[in-house]
mmCIF file of C-alpha atoms in Angstrom:
data_model
loop_
_atom_site.group_PDB
_atom_site.id
_atom_site.type_symbol
_atom_site.label_atom_id
_atom_site.label_comp_id
_atom_site.label_asym_id
_atom_site.label_seq_id
_atom_site.Cartn_x
_atom_site.Cartn_y
_atom_site.Cartn_z
ATOM 1 C CA UNK A 27 0.000 0.000 0.000
ATOM 2 C CA UNK A 28 1.608 3.257 -1.176
ATOM 3 C CA UNK A 29 0.642 6.363 0.805
ATOM 4 C CA UNK A 30 0.055 9.533 -1.249
ATOM 5 C CA UNK A 31 -0.293 13.182 -0.274
ATOM 6 C CA UNK A 32 -1.529 15.782 -2.763
ATOM 7 C CA UNK A 33 -0.976 19.526 -2.846
ATOM 8 C CA UNK A 34 -3.780 21.065 -4.923
ATOM 9 C CA UNK A 35 -6.275 18.230 -4.541
ATOM 10 C CA UNK A 36 -9.268 20.196 -5.874
ATOM 11 C CA UNK A 37 -7.536 21.369 -9.059
ATOM 12 C CA UNK A 38 -7.382 19.613 -12.424
ATOM 13 C CA UNK A 39 -4.297 17.478 -11.722
ATOM 14 C CA UNK A 40 -5.331 16.868 -8.117
ATOM 15 C CA UNK A 41 -8.776 15.534 -9.002
ATOM 16 C CA UNK A 42 -7.341 13.341 -11.760
ATOM 17 C CA UNK A 43 -4.734 11.995 -9.327
ATOM 18 C CA UNK A 44 -7.587 10.986 -7.030
ATOM 19 C CA UNK A 45 -9.303 9.334 -10.027
ATOM 20 C CA UNK A 46 -6.194 7.186 -10.478
ATOM 21 C CA UNK A 47 -6.070 6.366 -6.768
ATOM 22 C CA UNK A 48 -9.758 5.411 -6.809
ATOM 23 C CA UNK A 49 -9.097 2.959 -9.642
ATOM 24 C CA UNK A 50 -6.550 1.104 -7.505
ATOM 25 C CA UNK A 51 -7.963 1.116 -3.953
ATOM 26 C CA UNK A 52 -5.830 -1.854 -2.882
ATOM 27 C CA UNK A 53 -2.608 -0.169 -3.968
ATOM 28 C CA UNK A 54 -2.954 3.441 -2.785
ATOM 29 C CA UNK A 55 -3.940 5.191 0.411
ATOM 30 C CA UNK A 56 -4.434 8.966 0.739
ATOM 31 C CA UNK A 57 -2.335 10.370 3.569
ATOM 32 C CA UNK A 58 -2.943 14.106 3.115
ATOM 33 C CA UNK A 59 -4.840 16.611 0.975
ATOM 34 C CA UNK A 60 -4.162 20.330 0.601
ATOM 35 C CA UNK A 61 -6.655 22.539 -1.218
ATOM 36 C CA UNK A 62 -7.189 26.238 -1.789
ATOM 37 C CA UNK A 63 -10.661 27.669 -1.259
ATOM 38 C CA UNK A 64 -12.889 25.000 -2.832
ATOM 39 C CA UNK A 65 -13.893 23.584 0.528
ATOM 40 C CA UNK A 66 -17.080 21.931 -0.783
ATOM 41 C CA UNK A 67 -15.092 19.670 -3.102
ATOM 42 C CA UNK A 68 -12.415 19.122 -0.471
ATOM 43 C CA UNK A 69 -15.012 17.883 2.029
ATOM 44 C CA UNK A 70 -16.304 15.431 -0.592
ATOM 45 C CA UNK A 71 -12.770 14.189 -1.128
ATOM 46 C CA UNK A 72 -12.243 13.817 2.617
ATOM 47 C CA UNK A 73 -15.388 11.726 2.965
ATOM 48 C CA UNK A 74 -14.401 9.480 0.074
ATOM 49 C CA UNK A 75 -10.640 9.050 0.570
ATOM 50 C CA UNK A 76 -10.371 9.509 4.358
ATOM 51 C CA UNK A 77 -7.016 11.320 4.597
ATOM 52 C CA UNK A 78 -5.395 11.717 8.005
ATOM 53 C CA UNK A 79 -4.308 15.309 7.371
ATOM 54 C CA UNK A 80 -5.861 18.184 5.370
ATOM 55 C CA UNK A 81 -5.105 21.838 4.749
ATOM 56 C CA UNK A 82 -6.862 24.867 3.261
ATOM 57 C CA UNK A 83 -5.601 28.253 2.158
ATOM 58 C CA UNK A 84 -6.534 30.317 5.221
ATOM 59 C CA UNK A 85 -7.322 30.076 8.937
ATOM 60 C CA UNK A 86 -10.819 31.407 8.244
ATOM 61 C CA UNK A 87 -11.600 28.563 5.856
ATOM 62 C CA UNK A 88 -10.124 26.084 8.300
ATOM 63 C CA UNK A 89 -12.545 27.256 11.006
ATOM 64 C CA UNK A 90 -15.442 27.000 8.556
ATOM 65 C CA UNK A 91 -14.831 23.320 7.836
ATOM 66 C CA UNK A 92 -13.493 22.188 11.215
ATOM 67 C CA UNK A 93 -16.834 20.861 12.493
ATOM 68 C CA UNK A 94 -17.450 19.001 9.216
ATOM 69 C CA UNK A 95 -14.307 16.893 9.453
ATOM 70 C CA UNK A 96 -14.375 13.253 10.552
ATOM 71 C CA UNK A 97 -12.934 12.588 13.996
ATOM 72 C CA UNK A 98 -9.166 12.328 14.081
ATOM 73 C CA UNK A 99 -8.398 14.347 10.933
ATOM 74 C CA UNK A 100 -5.630 16.915 11.510
ATOM 75 C CA UNK A 101 -6.406 20.350 10.042
ATOM 76 C CA UNK A 102 -3.872 22.950 8.850
ATOM 77 C CA UNK A 103 -3.957 26.165 6.832
ATOM 78 C CA UNK A 104 -1.907 28.595 4.762
ATOM 79 C CA UNK A 105 1.649 28.072 3.551
ATOM 80 C CA UNK A 106 2.449 26.314 6.822
ATOM 81 C CA UNK A 107 -0.344 23.886 6.008
ATOM 82 C CA UNK A 108 1.189 23.094 2.628
ATOM 83 C CA UNK A 109 4.476 22.271 4.332
ATOM 84 C CA UNK A 110 2.684 20.100 6.915
ATOM 85 C CA UNK A 111 0.910 18.079 4.229
ATOM 86 C CA UNK A 112 4.098 17.843 2.164
ATOM 87 C CA UNK A 113 6.555 16.852 4.857
ATOM 88 C CA UNK A 114 4.477 15.615 7.789
ATOM 89 C CA UNK A 115 2.672 12.330 8.238
ATOM 90 C CA UNK A 116 3.691 9.052 6.634
ATOM 91 C CA UNK A 117 3.347 9.621 2.883
ATOM 92 C CA UNK A 118 5.685 7.810 0.499
ATOM 93 C CA UNK A 119 5.009 10.142 -2.438
ATOM 94 C CA UNK A 120 3.921 13.768 -2.679
ATOM 95 C CA UNK A 121 2.056 14.943 -5.782
ATOM 96 C CA UNK A 122 2.657 18.682 -6.160
ATOM 97 C CA UNK A 123 -0.303 19.935 -8.175
ATOM 98 C CA UNK A 124 -0.583 23.495 -6.843
ATOM 99 C CA UNK A 125 -0.170 26.272 -9.387
ATOM 100 C CA UNK A 126 2.701 28.729 -9.278
ATOM 101 C CA UNK A 127 5.775 29.284 -7.134
ATOM 102 C CA UNK A 128 3.755 28.704 -3.944
ATOM 103 C CA UNK A 129 4.787 25.044 -4.273
ATOM 104 C CA UNK A 130 8.506 25.674 -3.786
ATOM 105 C CA UNK A 131 8.867 25.657 0.015
ATOM 106 C CA UNK A 132 6.578 22.676 0.481
ATOM 107 C CA UNK A 133 8.385 20.682 -2.223
ATOM 108 C CA UNK A 134 11.762 21.370 -0.600
ATOM 109 C CA UNK A 135 10.332 20.335 2.769
ATOM 110 C CA UNK A 136 9.004 17.091 1.264
ATOM 111 C CA UNK A 137 12.412 16.324 -0.241
ATOM 112 C CA UNK A 138 14.055 16.920 3.136
ATOM 113 C CA UNK A 139 11.549 14.455 4.627
ATOM 114 C CA UNK A 140 12.539 11.827 2.039
ATOM 115 C CA UNK A 141 9.301 11.913 0.027
ATOM 116 C CA UNK A 142 9.459 11.020 -3.646
ATOM 117 C CA UNK A 143 7.937 13.830 -5.732
ATOM 118 C CA UNK A 144 5.302 13.476 -8.447
ATOM 119 C CA UNK A 145 5.997 16.842 -10.046
ATOM 120 C CA UNK A 146 3.109 18.652 -11.735
ATOM 121 C CA UNK A 147 4.190 22.069 -10.455
ATOM 122 C CA UNK A 148 6.697 23.152 -13.104
ATOM 123 C CA UNK A 149 7.200 26.545 -11.437
ATOM 124 C CA UNK A 150 9.153 24.823 -8.650
ATOM 125 C CA UNK A 151 11.989 23.942 -11.026
ATOM 126 C CA UNK A 152 11.618 27.156 -13.022
ATOM 127 C CA UNK A 153 12.009 29.255 -9.882
ATOM 128 C CA UNK A 154 14.688 27.254 -8.069
ATOM 129 C CA UNK A 155 15.787 24.341 -10.222
ATOM 130 C CA UNK A 156 19.355 24.338 -8.942
ATOM 131 C CA UNK A 157 18.222 24.111 -5.314
ATOM 132 C CA UNK A 158 15.556 21.450 -5.902
ATOM 133 C CA UNK A 159 17.626 19.090 -8.059
ATOM 134 C CA UNK A 160 20.698 19.328 -5.829
ATOM 135 C CA UNK A 161 18.666 18.601 -2.703
ATOM 136 C CA UNK A 162 16.777 15.722 -4.345
ATOM 137 C CA UNK A 163 20.066 14.174 -5.458
ATOM 138 C CA UNK A 164 21.583 14.550 -1.998
ATOM 139 C CA UNK A 165 18.515 13.007 -0.306
ATOM 140 C CA UNK A 166 18.108 10.195 -2.851
ATOM 141 C CA UNK A 167 14.625 11.406 -3.757
ATOM 142 C CA UNK A 168 13.075 10.751 -7.157
ATOM 143 C CA UNK A 169 11.600 13.661 -9.144
ATOM 144 C CA UNK A 170 8.954 11.907 -11.252
ATOM 145 C CA UNK A 171 7.474 14.194 -13.932
ATOM 146 C CA UNK A 172 3.707 14.400 -14.357
ATOM 147 C CA UNK A 173 3.550 16.937 -17.208
ATOM 148 C CA UNK A 174 2.750 14.887 -20.306
ATOM 149 C CA UNK A 175 5.776 16.232 -22.193
ATOM 150 C CA UNK A 176 8.302 15.496 -19.453
ATOM 151 C CA UNK A 177 6.739 12.133 -18.705
ATOM 152 C CA UNK A 178 7.152 11.301 -22.392
ATOM 153 C CA UNK A 179 10.854 12.201 -22.342
ATOM 154 C CA UNK A 180 11.302 10.332 -19.057
ATOM 155 C CA UNK A 181 9.756 7.206 -20.587
ATOM 156 C CA UNK A 182 11.803 7.458 -23.779
ATOM 157 C CA UNK A 183 15.027 7.673 -21.753
ATOM 158 C CA UNK A 184 14.340 4.598 -19.623
ATOM 159 C CA UNK A 185 17.359 2.321 -19.948
ATOM 160 C CA UNK A 186 19.189 4.692 -22.298
ATOM 161 C CA UNK A 187 22.653 6.190 -21.904
ATOM 162 C CA UNK A 188 22.245 9.945 -21.405
ATOM 163 C CA UNK A 189 25.466 10.543 -23.337
ATOM 164 C CA UNK A 190 23.753 9.152 -26.446
ATOM 165 C CA UNK A 191 21.133 11.944 -26.511
ATOM 166 C CA UNK A 192 21.411 14.298 -29.480
ATOM 167 C CA UNK A 193 18.401 16.391 -28.468
ATOM 168 C CA UNK A 194 14.936 16.231 -26.973
ATOM 169 C CA UNK A 195 11.858 17.840 -28.536
ATOM 170 C CA UNK A 196 8.840 19.034 -26.587
ATOM 171 C CA UNK A 197 5.649 19.121 -28.618
ATOM 172 C CA UNK A 198 3.246 22.058 -28.274
ATOM 173 C CA UNK A 199 -0.418 22.108 -29.231
ATOM 174 C CA UNK A 200 -0.284 25.861 -29.796
ATOM 175 C CA UNK A 201 -3.141 26.519 -27.382
ATOM 176 C CA UNK A 202 -6.406 28.295 -27.995
ATOM 177 C CA UNK A 203 -5.012 30.751 -30.558
ATOM 178 C CA UNK A 204 -2.506 28.682 -32.511
ATOM 179 C CA UNK A 205 -3.950 29.763 -35.871
ATOM 180 C CA UNK A 206 -4.458 33.435 -34.947
ATOM 181 C CA UNK A 207 -2.279 36.245 -36.279
ATOM 182 C CA UNK A 208 -0.794 38.824 -33.918
ATOM 183 C CA UNK A 209 -3.425 41.328 -35.118
ATOM 184 C CA UNK A 210 -6.274 38.913 -34.307
ATOM 185 C CA UNK A 211 -4.925 38.483 -30.769
ATOM 186 C CA UNK A 212 -5.644 42.133 -29.979
ATOM 187 C CA UNK A 213 -9.376 41.433 -29.615
ATOM 188 C CA UNK A 214 -9.478 38.028 -27.900
ATOM 189 C CA UNK A 215 -11.337 37.608 -24.608
ATOM 190 C CA UNK A 216 -10.739 35.599 -21.444
ATOM 191 C CA UNK A 217 -13.478 33.204 -22.519
ATOM 192 C CA UNK A 218 -11.792 32.692 -25.895
ATOM 193 C CA UNK A 219 -8.451 31.973 -24.243
ATOM 194 C CA UNK A 220 -9.897 29.357 -21.892
ATOM 195 C CA UNK A 221 -11.138 27.146 -24.753
ATOM 196 C CA UNK A 222 -8.171 24.818 -25.162
ATOM 197 C CA UNK A 223 -8.676 22.563 -28.204
ATOM 198 C CA UNK A 224 -7.100 19.381 -26.762
ATOM 199 C CA UNK A 225 -6.651 19.376 -22.988
ATOM 200 C CA UNK A 226 -8.869 19.988 -19.960
ATOM 201 C CA UNK A 227 -6.745 22.083 -17.596
ATOM 202 C CA UNK A 228 -7.020 24.841 -15.015
ATOM 203 C CA UNK A 229 -7.455 28.460 -16.104
ATOM 204 C CA UNK A 230 -3.883 29.603 -15.421
ATOM 205 C CA UNK A 231 -2.181 26.834 -17.377
ATOM 206 C CA UNK A 232 -4.700 27.224 -20.214
ATOM 207 C CA UNK A 233 -3.782 30.894 -20.576
ATOM 208 C CA UNK A 234 -0.092 29.952 -20.379
ATOM 209 C CA UNK A 235 -0.698 27.519 -23.222
ATOM 210 C CA UNK A 236 -2.247 30.275 -25.329
ATOM 211 C CA UNK A 237 0.725 32.612 -24.801
ATOM 212 C CA UNK A 238 3.182 29.677 -25.114
ATOM 213 C CA UNK A 239 4.615 30.693 -21.727
ATOM 214 C CA UNK A 240 3.725 27.182 -20.600
ATOM 215 C CA UNK A 241 6.069 25.683 -23.179
ATOM 216 C CA UNK A 242 8.787 28.089 -22.113
ATOM 217 C CA UNK A 243 8.388 26.949 -18.504
ATOM 218 C CA UNK A 244 8.529 23.346 -19.718
ATOM 219 C CA UNK A 245 11.811 23.978 -21.565
ATOM 220 C CA UNK A 246 13.328 25.356 -18.350
ATOM 221 C CA UNK A 247 11.925 22.425 -16.368
ATOM 222 C CA UNK A 248 13.345 19.944 -18.894
ATOM 223 C CA UNK A 249 16.770 21.546 -18.519
ATOM 224 C CA UNK A 250 16.747 20.724 -14.809
ATOM 225 C CA UNK A 251 14.953 17.367 -14.951
ATOM 226 C CA UNK A 252 17.199 15.847 -17.605
ATOM 227 C CA UNK A 253 20.412 17.799 -17.080
ATOM 228 C CA UNK A 254 20.580 18.997 -20.678
ATOM 229 C CA UNK A 255 21.832 22.331 -22.039
ATOM 230 C CA UNK A 256 19.205 24.510 -23.701
ATOM 231 C CA UNK A 257 20.843 23.926 -27.079
ATOM 232 C CA UNK A 258 19.681 20.291 -26.871
ATOM 233 C CA UNK A 259 16.044 21.151 -26.069
ATOM 234 C CA UNK A 260 13.755 21.923 -28.987
ATOM 235 C CA UNK A 261 10.058 22.765 -29.424
ATOM 236 C CA UNK A 262 7.778 21.885 -32.318
ATOM 237 C CA UNK A 263 4.090 22.642 -32.978
ATOM 238 C CA UNK A 264 1.975 19.495 -33.066
ATOM 239 C CA UNK A 265 -1.725 20.451 -33.054
ATOM 240 C CA UNK A 266 -3.110 16.946 -32.426
ATOM 241 C CA UNK A 267 -1.212 16.386 -29.136
ATOM 242 C CA UNK A 268 -0.768 12.690 -29.928
ATOM 243 C CA UNK A 269 3.030 12.605 -29.796
ATOM 244 C CA UNK A 270 3.669 13.988 -26.334
ATOM 245 C CA UNK A 271 7.419 14.514 -26.915
ATOM 246 C CA UNK A 272 10.383 12.634 -28.354
ATOM 247 C CA UNK A 273 14.122 12.021 -28.079
ATOM 248 C CA UNK A 274 16.651 11.895 -30.906
ATOM 249 C CA UNK A 275 19.832 9.920 -30.252
ATOM 250 C CA UNK A 276 23.227 10.448 -31.805
ATOM 251 C CA UNK A 277 22.746 7.513 -34.209
ATOM 252 C CA UNK A 278 19.740 9.473 -35.643
ATOM 253 C CA UNK A 279 17.172 7.115 -34.058
ATOM 254 C CA UNK A 280 14.091 8.815 -32.589
ATOM 255 C CA UNK A 281 11.978 7.465 -29.740
ATOM 256 C CA UNK A 282 8.591 9.043 -29.083
ATOM 257 C CA UNK A 283 5.763 8.473 -26.605
ATOM 258 C CA UNK A 284 2.256 8.577 -28.078
ATOM 259 C CA UNK A 285 -1.259 8.469 -26.676
ATOM 260 C CA UNK A 286 -4.599 10.234 -26.603
ATOM 261 C CA UNK A 287 -4.571 13.407 -24.501
ATOM 262 C CA UNK A 288 -5.379 12.109 -20.992
ATOM 263 C CA UNK A 289 -3.442 13.345 -17.979
ATOM 264 C CA UNK A 290 -4.332 10.259 -15.962
ATOM 265 C CA UNK A 291 -1.725 8.298 -17.931
ATOM 266 C CA UNK A 292 1.365 10.305 -16.877
ATOM 267 C CA UNK A 293 -0.097 10.747 -13.380
ATOM 268 C CA UNK A 294 -0.474 6.999 -12.954
ATOM 269 C CA UNK A 295 2.996 6.306 -14.356
ATOM 270 C CA UNK A 296 4.515 8.688 -11.806
ATOM 271 C CA UNK A 297 2.673 6.858 -9.015
ATOM 272 C CA UNK A 298 3.497 3.322 -10.203
ATOM 273 C CA UNK A 299 6.984 3.786 -11.711
ATOM 274 C CA UNK A 300 8.698 1.626 -12.853
ATOM 275 C CA UNK A 301 5.572 -0.516 -13.306
ATOM 276 C CA UNK A 302 2.746 0.023 -15.786
ATOM 277 C CA UNK A 303 -0.802 -0.729 -14.743
ATOM 278 C CA UNK A 304 -4.098 -0.895 -16.620
ATOM 279 C CA UNK A 305 -5.548 2.540 -17.352
ATOM 280 C CA UNK A 306 -9.043 3.809 -18.224
ATOM 281 C CA UNK A 307 -7.577 6.042 -20.944
ATOM 282 C CA UNK A 308 -8.980 5.605 -24.412
ATOM 283 C CA UNK A 309 -6.756 3.463 -26.616
ATOM 284 C CA UNK A 310 -5.017 5.271 -29.438
ATOM 285 C CA UNK A 311 -5.903 4.232 -32.990
ATOM 286 C CA UNK A 312 -3.508 5.805 -35.479
ATOM 287 C CA UNK A 313 -5.758 4.609 -38.271
ATOM 288 C CA UNK A 314 -8.623 6.664 -36.836
ATOM 289 C CA UNK A 315 -6.356 9.667 -36.275
ATOM 290 C CA UNK A 316 -5.390 9.412 -39.935
ATOM 291 C CA UNK A 317 -2.523 11.867 -39.942
ATOM 292 C CA UNK A 318 -0.295 13.821 -37.586
ATOM 293 C CA UNK A 319 0.870 17.323 -38.466
ATOM 294 C CA UNK A 320 3.845 19.386 -37.368
ATOM 295 C CA UNK A 321 5.070 22.942 -37.838
ATOM 296 C CA UNK A 322 8.330 24.646 -36.999
ATOM 297 C CA UNK A 323 8.021 26.880 -33.950
ATOM 298 C CA UNK A 324 7.533 30.549 -34.860
ATOM 299 C CA UNK A 325 9.323 32.568 -32.177
ATOM 300 C CA UNK A 326 8.101 35.850 -33.683
ATOM 301 C CA UNK A 327 4.487 34.707 -33.349
ATOM 302 C CA UNK A 328 5.171 33.389 -29.820
ATOM 303 C CA UNK A 329 7.671 35.859 -28.311
ATOM 304 C CA UNK A 330 7.029 34.757 -24.722
ATOM 305 C CA UNK A 331 8.490 31.338 -25.526
ATOM 306 C CA UNK A 332 11.648 32.921 -26.891
ATOM 307 C CA UNK A 333 11.888 35.157 -23.829
ATOM 308 C CA UNK A 334 11.526 32.195 -21.460
ATOM 309 C CA UNK A 335 14.348 30.324 -23.180
ATOM 310 C CA UNK A 336 16.550 33.415 -23.068
ATOM 311 C CA UNK A 337 15.898 33.681 -19.322
ATOM 312 C CA UNK A 338 16.779 30.023 -18.910
ATOM 313 C CA UNK A 339 20.064 30.476 -20.719
ATOM 314 C CA UNK A 340 20.867 33.589 -18.680
ATOM 315 C CA UNK A 341 20.175 31.623 -15.496
ATOM 316 C CA UNK A 342 20.119 32.913 -11.948
ATOM 317 C CA UNK A 343 17.019 34.825 -10.871
ATOM 318 C CA UNK A 344 15.951 35.574 -14.446
ATOM 319 C CA UNK A 345 13.663 32.541 -14.521
ATOM 320 C CA UNK A 346 12.244 33.473 -11.110
ATOM 321 C CA UNK A 347 11.407 36.965 -12.374
ATOM 322 C CA UNK A 348 9.942 35.603 -15.612
ATOM 323 C CA UNK A 349 7.646 33.240 -13.737
ATOM 324 C CA UNK A 350 6.530 35.783 -11.116
ATOM 325 C CA UNK A 351 5.763 38.436 -13.735
ATOM 326 C CA UNK A 352 3.754 35.946 -15.761
ATOM 327 C CA UNK A 353 1.711 34.760 -12.775
ATOM 328 C CA UNK A 354 0.686 38.316 -11.961
ATOM 329 C CA UNK A 355 -0.011 39.227 -15.591
ATOM 330 C CA UNK A 356 -2.168 36.139 -16.139
ATOM 331 C CA UNK A 357 -4.130 36.829 -12.951
ATOM 332 C CA UNK A 358 -4.755 40.390 -14.128
ATOM 333 C CA UNK A 359 -5.920 39.156 -17.541
ATOM 334 C CA UNK A 360 -8.301 36.651 -15.918
ATOM 335 C CA UNK A 361 -9.735 39.556 -13.884
ATOM 336 C CA UNK A 362 -10.285 41.483 -17.148
ATOM 337 C CA UNK A 363 -7.825 44.190 -16.060
ATOM 338 C CA UNK A 364 -5.523 43.941 -19.084
ATOM 339 C CA UNK A 365 -5.822 42.695 -22.696
ATOM 340 C CA UNK A 366 -4.294 39.386 -23.775
ATOM 341 C CA UNK A 367 -1.192 40.779 -25.485
ATOM 342 C CA UNK A 368 -0.374 42.872 -22.428
ATOM 343 C CA UNK A 369 0.684 39.641 -20.640
ATOM 344 C CA UNK A 370 3.790 39.370 -22.814
ATOM 345 C CA UNK A 371 4.512 43.082 -22.540
ATOM 346 C CA UNK A 372 4.405 43.069 -18.748
ATOM 347 C CA UNK A 373 6.832 40.140 -18.586
ATOM 348 C CA UNK A 374 9.244 41.906 -20.917
ATOM 349 C CA UNK A 375 9.018 45.222 -19.075
ATOM 350 C CA UNK A 376 9.629 43.531 -15.719
ATOM 351 C CA UNK A 377 12.713 41.764 -17.062
ATOM 352 C CA UNK A 378 14.101 45.061 -18.349
ATOM 353 C CA UNK A 379 14.151 46.280 -14.722
ATOM 354 C CA UNK A 380 15.492 43.021 -13.299
ATOM 355 C CA UNK A 381 18.945 42.825 -11.712
ATOM 356 C CA UNK A 382 20.185 39.248 -11.960
ATOM 357 C CA UNK A 383 21.564 37.275 -9.038
ATOM 358 C CA UNK A 384 23.636 34.534 -10.644
ATOM 359 C CA UNK A 385 23.543 31.845 -7.916
ATOM 360 C CA UNK A 386 20.654 32.742 -5.621
ATOM 361 C CA UNK A 387 19.867 31.032 -2.347
ATOM 362 C CA UNK A 388 16.281 30.481 -1.220
ATOM 363 C CA UNK A 389 16.051 33.849 0.529
ATOM 364 C CA UNK A 390 17.211 35.701 -2.600
ATOM 365 C CA UNK A 391 14.767 33.734 -4.753
ATOM 366 C CA UNK A 392 11.880 34.629 -2.457
ATOM 367 C CA UNK A 393 12.920 38.294 -2.441
ATOM 368 C CA UNK A 394 13.116 38.351 -6.253
ATOM 369 C CA UNK A 395 9.703 36.704 -6.498
ATOM 370 C CA UNK A 396 8.159 39.248 -4.118
ATOM 371 C CA UNK A 397 9.540 42.441 -5.682
ATOM 372 C CA UNK A 398 8.805 41.171 -9.184
ATOM 373 C CA UNK A 399 5.163 40.596 -8.295
ATOM 374 C CA UNK A 400 4.914 44.081 -6.828
ATOM 375 C CA UNK A 401 6.291 45.611 -10.025
ATOM 376 C CA UNK A 402 4.125 43.511 -12.327
ATOM 377 C CA UNK A 403 1.036 44.505 -10.325
ATOM 378 C CA UNK A 404 1.745 48.213 -10.835
ATOM 379 C CA UNK A 405 2.552 48.269 -14.530
#
């Protein structure tokens, strides 16, 4: 029986992780759940999966649900609650499915506690990849990717010599506006942006997909997960999202991982690695798909992707600033405060003011994150 804790249990990845757990009740046990403000769904999850420990985003929400909890359930709140769920209790694996850099401290705490990490929170590596990977290596903790692209690369590299890699390629659907011109993007709405053609995801990551920021974050994450220089990480447009990513080796052979778009597959693989179990995902029929299409990435059309890669190459706190500026800009767009194209502009303007710290410690990363958010909120 493997014990699982989940940060972000009421979000898209969190609920799908619980779907996987529910399919294998004799193999998994829920140790802890951390949610934000969706207490109604959290209470349903508590009744069904009976975790020993739960957390919500604030003390006020904790008091609201306290009397509704089954006897014996420990209740926490805030950032301290995330750390308690991540590092406390008896979990074997922590699934980090919270959005944004808020997952950093709790992930580091889980690593220190010896938890293996099912990583769906790419901002953790984007913000502090050098700290996370070094600590995981020192503690002997596995970082098991849940993003479909990184899971694909991870699977393709199983049993392979890393020195034989020529390059890896992350595929990108192109998001809600992949066929729009820059002029057409001037008039798009929040509702338009949230209609992703292939995947069912949370609002923030769906907007990131439309700006291609998400793919930029994934390139940075891949750099840290697989220890590859940015020159060996490529991106290609693949509208069907059937090939989730692929690896080219130095003998010119290419290995790819394919499947219908269903996040439960990479989630389950992260929980069962190195084993593969039966999945409810729809089987892929290439005959029914008919054809797969690809386009070279247009970095003029998607400038945020280019900017993310440049920040990754520059290193230091540049990726922290990029991520923080984007989180604020996306939140402002979702509140209808700024137009869609202003997201990219705010990120660029913030970076123009940024003073890089080359090898930041955790305190410097947190300071950079805080002042960047303040600036991005005012622009």
